[in-house]
mmCIF file of C-alpha atoms in Angstrom:
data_model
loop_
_atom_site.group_PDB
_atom_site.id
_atom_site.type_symbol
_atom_site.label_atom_id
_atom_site.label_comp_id
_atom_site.label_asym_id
_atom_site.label_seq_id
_atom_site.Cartn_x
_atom_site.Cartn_y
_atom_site.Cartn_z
ATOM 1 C CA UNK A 1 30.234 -115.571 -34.765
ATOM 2 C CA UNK A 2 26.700 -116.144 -33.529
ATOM 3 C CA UNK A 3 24.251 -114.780 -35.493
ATOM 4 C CA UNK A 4 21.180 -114.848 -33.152
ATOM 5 C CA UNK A 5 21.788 -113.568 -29.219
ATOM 6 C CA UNK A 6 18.763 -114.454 -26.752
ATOM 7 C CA UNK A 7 18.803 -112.356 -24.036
ATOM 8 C CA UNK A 8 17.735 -113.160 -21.132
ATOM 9 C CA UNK A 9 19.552 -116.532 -20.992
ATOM 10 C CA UNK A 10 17.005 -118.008 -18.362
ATOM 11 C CA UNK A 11 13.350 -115.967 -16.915
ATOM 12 C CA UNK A 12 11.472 -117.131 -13.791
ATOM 13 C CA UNK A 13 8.175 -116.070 -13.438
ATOM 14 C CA UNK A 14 5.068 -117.022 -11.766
ATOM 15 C CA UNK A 15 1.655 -118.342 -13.485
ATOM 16 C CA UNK A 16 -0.252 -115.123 -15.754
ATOM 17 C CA UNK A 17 2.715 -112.600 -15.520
ATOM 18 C CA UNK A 18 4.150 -111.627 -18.842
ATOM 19 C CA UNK A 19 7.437 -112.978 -20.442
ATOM 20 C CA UNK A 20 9.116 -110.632 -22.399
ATOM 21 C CA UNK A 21 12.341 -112.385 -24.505
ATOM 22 C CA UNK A 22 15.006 -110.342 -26.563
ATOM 23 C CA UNK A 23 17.089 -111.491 -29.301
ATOM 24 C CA UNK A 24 19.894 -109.620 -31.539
ATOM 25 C CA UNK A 25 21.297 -110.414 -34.573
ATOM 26 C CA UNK A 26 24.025 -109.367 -36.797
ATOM 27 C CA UNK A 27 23.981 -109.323 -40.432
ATOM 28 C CA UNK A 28 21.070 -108.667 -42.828
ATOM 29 C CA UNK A 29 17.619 -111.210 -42.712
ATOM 30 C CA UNK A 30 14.554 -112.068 -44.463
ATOM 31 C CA UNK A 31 12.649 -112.731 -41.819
ATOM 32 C CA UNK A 32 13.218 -113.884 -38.280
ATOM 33 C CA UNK A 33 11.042 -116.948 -36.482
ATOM 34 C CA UNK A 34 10.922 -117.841 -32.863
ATOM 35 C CA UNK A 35 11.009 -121.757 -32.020
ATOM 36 C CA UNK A 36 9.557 -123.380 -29.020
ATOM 37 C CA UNK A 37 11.762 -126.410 -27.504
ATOM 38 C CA UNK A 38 10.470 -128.639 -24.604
ATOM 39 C CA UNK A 39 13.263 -130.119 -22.707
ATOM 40 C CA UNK A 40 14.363 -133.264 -24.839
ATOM 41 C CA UNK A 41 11.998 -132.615 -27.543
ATOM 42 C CA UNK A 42 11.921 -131.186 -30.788
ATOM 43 C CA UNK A 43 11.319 -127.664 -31.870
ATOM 44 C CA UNK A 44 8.062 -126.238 -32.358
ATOM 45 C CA UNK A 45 7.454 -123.222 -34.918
ATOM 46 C CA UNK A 46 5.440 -120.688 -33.250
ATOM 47 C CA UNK A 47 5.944 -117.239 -35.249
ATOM 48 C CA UNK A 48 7.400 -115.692 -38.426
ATOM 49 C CA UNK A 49 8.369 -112.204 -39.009
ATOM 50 C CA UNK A 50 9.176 -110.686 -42.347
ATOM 51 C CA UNK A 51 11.999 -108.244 -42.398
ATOM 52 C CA UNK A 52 9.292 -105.257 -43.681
ATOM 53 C CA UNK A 53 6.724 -106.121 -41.003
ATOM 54 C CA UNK A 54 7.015 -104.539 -37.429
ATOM 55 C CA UNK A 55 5.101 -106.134 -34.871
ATOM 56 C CA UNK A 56 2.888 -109.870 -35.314
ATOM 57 C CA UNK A 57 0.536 -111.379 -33.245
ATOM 58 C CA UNK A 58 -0.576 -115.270 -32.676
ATOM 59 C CA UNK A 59 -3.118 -115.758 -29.630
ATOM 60 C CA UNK A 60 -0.929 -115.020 -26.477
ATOM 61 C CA UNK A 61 2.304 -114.055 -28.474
ATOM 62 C CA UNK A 62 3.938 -110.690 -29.952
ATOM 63 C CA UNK A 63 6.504 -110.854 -31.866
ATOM 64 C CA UNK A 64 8.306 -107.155 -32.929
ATOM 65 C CA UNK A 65 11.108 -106.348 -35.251
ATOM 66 C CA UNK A 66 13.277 -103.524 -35.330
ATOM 67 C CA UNK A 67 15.685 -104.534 -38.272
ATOM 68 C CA UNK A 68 17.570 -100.911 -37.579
ATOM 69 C CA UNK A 69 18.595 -102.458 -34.269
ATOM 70 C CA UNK A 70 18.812 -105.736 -35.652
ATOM 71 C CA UNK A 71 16.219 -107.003 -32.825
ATOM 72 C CA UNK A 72 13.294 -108.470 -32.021
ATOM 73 C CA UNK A 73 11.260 -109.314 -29.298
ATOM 74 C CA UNK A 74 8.835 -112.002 -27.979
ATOM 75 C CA UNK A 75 6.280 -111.396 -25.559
ATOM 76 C CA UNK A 76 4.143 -114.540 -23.804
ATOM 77 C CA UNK A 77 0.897 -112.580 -22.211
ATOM 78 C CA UNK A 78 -0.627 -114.081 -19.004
ATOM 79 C CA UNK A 79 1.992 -117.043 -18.785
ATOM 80 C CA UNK A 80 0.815 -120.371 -18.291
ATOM 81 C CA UNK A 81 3.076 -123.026 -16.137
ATOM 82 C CA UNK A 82 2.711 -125.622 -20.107
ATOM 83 C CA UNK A 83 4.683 -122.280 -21.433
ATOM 84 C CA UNK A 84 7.860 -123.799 -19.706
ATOM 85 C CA UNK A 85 10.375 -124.093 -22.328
ATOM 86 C CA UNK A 86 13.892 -123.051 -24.226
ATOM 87 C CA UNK A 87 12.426 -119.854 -26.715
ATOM 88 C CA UNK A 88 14.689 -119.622 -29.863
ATOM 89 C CA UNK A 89 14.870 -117.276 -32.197
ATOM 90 C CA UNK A 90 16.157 -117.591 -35.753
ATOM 91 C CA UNK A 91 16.898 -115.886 -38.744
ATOM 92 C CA UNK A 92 16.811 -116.314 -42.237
ATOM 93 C CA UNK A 93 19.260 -114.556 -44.470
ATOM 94 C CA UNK A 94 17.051 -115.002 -47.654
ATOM 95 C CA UNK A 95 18.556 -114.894 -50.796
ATOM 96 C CA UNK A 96 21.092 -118.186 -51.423
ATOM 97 C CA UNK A 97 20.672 -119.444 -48.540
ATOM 98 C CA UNK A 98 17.923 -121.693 -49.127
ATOM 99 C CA UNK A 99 15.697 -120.863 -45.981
ATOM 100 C CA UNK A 100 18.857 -122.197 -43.607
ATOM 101 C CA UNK A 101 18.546 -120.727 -40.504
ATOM 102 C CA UNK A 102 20.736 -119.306 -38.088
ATOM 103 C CA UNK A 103 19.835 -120.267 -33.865
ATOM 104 C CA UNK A 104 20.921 -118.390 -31.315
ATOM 105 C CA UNK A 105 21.251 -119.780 -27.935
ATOM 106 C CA UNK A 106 17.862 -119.189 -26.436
ATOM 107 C CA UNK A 107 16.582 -118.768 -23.350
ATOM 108 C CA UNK A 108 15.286 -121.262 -20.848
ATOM 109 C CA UNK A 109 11.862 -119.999 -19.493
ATOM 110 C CA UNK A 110 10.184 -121.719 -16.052
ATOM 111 C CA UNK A 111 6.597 -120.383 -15.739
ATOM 112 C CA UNK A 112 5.865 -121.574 -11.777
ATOM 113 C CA UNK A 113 1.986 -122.357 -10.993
ATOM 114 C CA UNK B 1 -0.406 -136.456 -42.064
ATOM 115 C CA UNK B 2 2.513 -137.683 -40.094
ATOM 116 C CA UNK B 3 5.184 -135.155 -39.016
ATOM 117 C CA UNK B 4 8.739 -135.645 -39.207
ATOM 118 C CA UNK B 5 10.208 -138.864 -38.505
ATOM 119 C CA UNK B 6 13.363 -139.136 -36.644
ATOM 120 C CA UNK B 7 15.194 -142.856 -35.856
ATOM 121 C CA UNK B 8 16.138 -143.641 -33.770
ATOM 122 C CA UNK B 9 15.628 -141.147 -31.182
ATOM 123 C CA UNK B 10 18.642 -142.402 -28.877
ATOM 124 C CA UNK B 11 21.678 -143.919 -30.101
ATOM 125 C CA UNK B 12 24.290 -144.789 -28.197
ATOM 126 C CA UNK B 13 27.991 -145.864 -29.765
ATOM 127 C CA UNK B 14 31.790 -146.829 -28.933
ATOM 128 C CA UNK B 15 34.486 -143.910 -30.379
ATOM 129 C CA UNK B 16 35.553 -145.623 -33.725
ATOM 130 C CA UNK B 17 32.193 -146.930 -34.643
ATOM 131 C CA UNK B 18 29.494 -145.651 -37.109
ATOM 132 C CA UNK B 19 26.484 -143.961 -36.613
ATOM 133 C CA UNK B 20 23.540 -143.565 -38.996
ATOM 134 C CA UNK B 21 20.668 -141.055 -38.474
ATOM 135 C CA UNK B 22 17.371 -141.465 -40.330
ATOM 136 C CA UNK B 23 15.161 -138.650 -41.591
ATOM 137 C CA UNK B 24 11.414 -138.789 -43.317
ATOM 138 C CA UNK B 25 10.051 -135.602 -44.197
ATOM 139 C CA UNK B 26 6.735 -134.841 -43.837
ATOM 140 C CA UNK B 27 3.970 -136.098 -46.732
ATOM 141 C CA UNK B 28 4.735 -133.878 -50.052
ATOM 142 C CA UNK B 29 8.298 -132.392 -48.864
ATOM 143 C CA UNK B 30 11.186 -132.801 -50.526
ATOM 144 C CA UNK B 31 13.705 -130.351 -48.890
ATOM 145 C CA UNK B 32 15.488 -131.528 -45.815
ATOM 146 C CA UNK B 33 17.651 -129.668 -43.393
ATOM 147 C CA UNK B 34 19.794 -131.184 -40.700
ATOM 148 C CA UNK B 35 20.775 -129.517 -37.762
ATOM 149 C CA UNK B 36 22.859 -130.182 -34.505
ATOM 150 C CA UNK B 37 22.302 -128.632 -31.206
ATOM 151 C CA UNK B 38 25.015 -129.298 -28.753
ATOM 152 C CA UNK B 39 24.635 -129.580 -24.890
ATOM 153 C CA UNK B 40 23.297 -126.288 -23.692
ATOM 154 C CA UNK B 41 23.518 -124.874 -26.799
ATOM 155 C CA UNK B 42 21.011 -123.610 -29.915
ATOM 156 C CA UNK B 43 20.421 -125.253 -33.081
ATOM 157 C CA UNK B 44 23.895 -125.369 -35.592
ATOM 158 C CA UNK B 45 23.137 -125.911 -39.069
ATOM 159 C CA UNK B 46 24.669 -128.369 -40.990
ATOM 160 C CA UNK B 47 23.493 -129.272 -44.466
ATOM 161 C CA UNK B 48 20.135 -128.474 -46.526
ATOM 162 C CA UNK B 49 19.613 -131.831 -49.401
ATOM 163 C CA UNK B 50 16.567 -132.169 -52.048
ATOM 164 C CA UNK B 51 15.668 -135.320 -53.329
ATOM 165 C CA UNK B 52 18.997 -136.249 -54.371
ATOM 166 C CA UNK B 53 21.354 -133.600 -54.523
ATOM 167 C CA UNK B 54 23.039 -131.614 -51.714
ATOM 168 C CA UNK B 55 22.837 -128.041 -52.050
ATOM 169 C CA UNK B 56 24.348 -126.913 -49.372
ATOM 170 C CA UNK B 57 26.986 -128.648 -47.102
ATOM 171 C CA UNK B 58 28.343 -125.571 -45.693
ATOM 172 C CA UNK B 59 28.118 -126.491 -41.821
ATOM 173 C CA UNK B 60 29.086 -130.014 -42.427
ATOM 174 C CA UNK B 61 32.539 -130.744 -40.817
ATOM 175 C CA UNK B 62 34.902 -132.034 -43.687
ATOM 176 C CA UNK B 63 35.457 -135.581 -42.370
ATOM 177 C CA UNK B 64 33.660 -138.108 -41.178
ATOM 178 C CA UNK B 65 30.280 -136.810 -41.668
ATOM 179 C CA UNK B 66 28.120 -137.005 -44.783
ATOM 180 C CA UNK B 67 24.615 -136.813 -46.241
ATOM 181 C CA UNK B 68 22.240 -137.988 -48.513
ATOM 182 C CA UNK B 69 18.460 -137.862 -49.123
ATOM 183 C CA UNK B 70 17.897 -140.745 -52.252
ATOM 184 C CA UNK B 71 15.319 -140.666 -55.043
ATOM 185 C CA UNK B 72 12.978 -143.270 -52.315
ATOM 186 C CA UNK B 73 13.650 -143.136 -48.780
ATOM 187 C CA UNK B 74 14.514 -141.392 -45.722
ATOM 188 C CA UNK B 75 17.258 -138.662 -45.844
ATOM 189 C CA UNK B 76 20.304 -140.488 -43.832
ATOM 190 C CA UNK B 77 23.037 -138.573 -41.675
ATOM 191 C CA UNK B 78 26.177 -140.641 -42.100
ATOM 192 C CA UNK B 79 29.066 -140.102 -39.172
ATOM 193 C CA UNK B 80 31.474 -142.447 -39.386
ATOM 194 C CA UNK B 81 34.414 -143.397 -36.512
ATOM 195 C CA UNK B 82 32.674 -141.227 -33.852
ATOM 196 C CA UNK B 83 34.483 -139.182 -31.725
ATOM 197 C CA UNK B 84 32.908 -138.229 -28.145
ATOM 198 C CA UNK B 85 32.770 -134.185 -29.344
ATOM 199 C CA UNK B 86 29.687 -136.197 -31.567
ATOM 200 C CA UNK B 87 27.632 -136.166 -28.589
ATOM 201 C CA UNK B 88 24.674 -133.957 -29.628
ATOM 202 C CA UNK B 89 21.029 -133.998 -30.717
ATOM 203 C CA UNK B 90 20.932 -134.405 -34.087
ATOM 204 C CA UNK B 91 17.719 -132.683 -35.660
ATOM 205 C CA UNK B 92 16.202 -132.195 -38.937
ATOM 206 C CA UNK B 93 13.138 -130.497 -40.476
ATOM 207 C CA UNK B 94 11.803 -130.291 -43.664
ATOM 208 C CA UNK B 95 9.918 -127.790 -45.988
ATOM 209 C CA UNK B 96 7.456 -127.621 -48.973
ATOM 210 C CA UNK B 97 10.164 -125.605 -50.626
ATOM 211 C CA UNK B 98 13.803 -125.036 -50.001
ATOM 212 C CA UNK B 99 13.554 -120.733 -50.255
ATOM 213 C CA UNK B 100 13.045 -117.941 -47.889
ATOM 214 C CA UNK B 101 9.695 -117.514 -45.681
ATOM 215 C CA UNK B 102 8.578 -120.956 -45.138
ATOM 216 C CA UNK B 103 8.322 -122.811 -42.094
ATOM 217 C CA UNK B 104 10.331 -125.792 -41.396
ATOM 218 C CA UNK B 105 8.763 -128.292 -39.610
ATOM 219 C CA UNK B 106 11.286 -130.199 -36.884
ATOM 220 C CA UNK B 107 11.244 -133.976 -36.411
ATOM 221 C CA UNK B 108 11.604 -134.726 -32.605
ATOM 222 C CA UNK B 109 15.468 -135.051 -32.984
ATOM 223 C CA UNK B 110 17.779 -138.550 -32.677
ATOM 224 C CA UNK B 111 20.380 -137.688 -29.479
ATOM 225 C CA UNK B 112 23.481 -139.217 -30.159
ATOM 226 C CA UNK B 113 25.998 -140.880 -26.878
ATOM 227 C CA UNK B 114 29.779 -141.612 -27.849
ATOM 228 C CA UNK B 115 31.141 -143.339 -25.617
#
């Protein structure tokens, strides 16, 4: 079963409106990170959460974690059209598994100018 | 310090014939992770190697598809008589250490074409 759930699946918004992301997961993590891919590229890492902290922060970005709800959240601030992208997130299960991580599907953000 | 290196980054091959992915990690790491993403689809992990030993092949399909990452050298993704469900980007990234809370940095992926 699929262990990370984006939600939306694709956001449209226009240049320095906010993007707000969801993603849900099912069993227990270590910490959660959200991946930024450009189409046909590779990933970039842009945030890890730890499974005891709530809410992070990197420059534009907010990342929150409700682990009772298994769900977090990413939020772009005063979107930029270069913030076009798939958003991933990802979780790690800790323990044995060797930092693997789980994907879910992601959603496909178009930021227009 | 170079990032990830992925080669090559398209491959294209006839059903039946072999493909071979290559994988250097970045300077100083010696855990790699492989990963598949198929069309319109997230990241599916497949196997997680140090420096030669697999640890964990648990997402590997049984046939046809194997691993290694040797004493010297890149980490290699082995699929042999390719079958067109092969399509996919094939990705990997690689860590200081192979445990919980650290990053994994993603080489830019090799996208595979069976035709």
């Amino acid at each position: 079963s699929q262990q990370g759930e984006e939600d939306p699946q694709a956001l449209s918004i226009q240049e320095g409106e906010n993007a707000t992301m969801n993603c849900s997961y099912k069993t227990s993590i270590n910490n959660l990170q959200w991946y930024r891919q450009n189409s046909g590229r590779g990933l970039v890492h842009l945030i890890l959460i730890r499974s005891n902290e709530r809410e992070k922060h990197s420059g534009r970005l907010r990342v929150t974690l409700d682990t009772s709800k298994k769900s977090s959240s990413l939020l772009i601030t005063a979107s930029r059209a270069a913030d076009t992208a798939s958003y991933f997130c990802a979780t790690d299960a800790g323990g044995t598994s060797y930092g693997k991580l789980t994907f879910g599907q992601g959603t496909i953000l178009t930021v227009h100018p | 310090n170079a990032g990830v290196m992925q080669n090559p980054r398209h491959l294209v091959r006839r059903r039946g014939q072999e493909a071979r992915l290559r994988c250097s990690p970045m300077k100083g790491h010696s855990h790699v992770y492989w990963y598949r993403q198929l069309p319109e689809e997230g990241l599916k992990f497949m196997v997680y190697l140090q420096k030669e030993n697999i640890i964990d092949e648990s997402g590997m399909p049984k046939e046809r598809f194997s691993a290694e990452f040797p004493k010297e050298g890149p980490s290699i993704l082995r699929i042999q008589q390719v079958v067109r469900g092969d399509s996919a980007a094939y990705f990997c990234a690689s860590s200081p250490q192979g445990t919980t809370n650290n990053e994994q940095f993603f080489g830019p992926g090799t996208r595979l074409t069976v035709l």
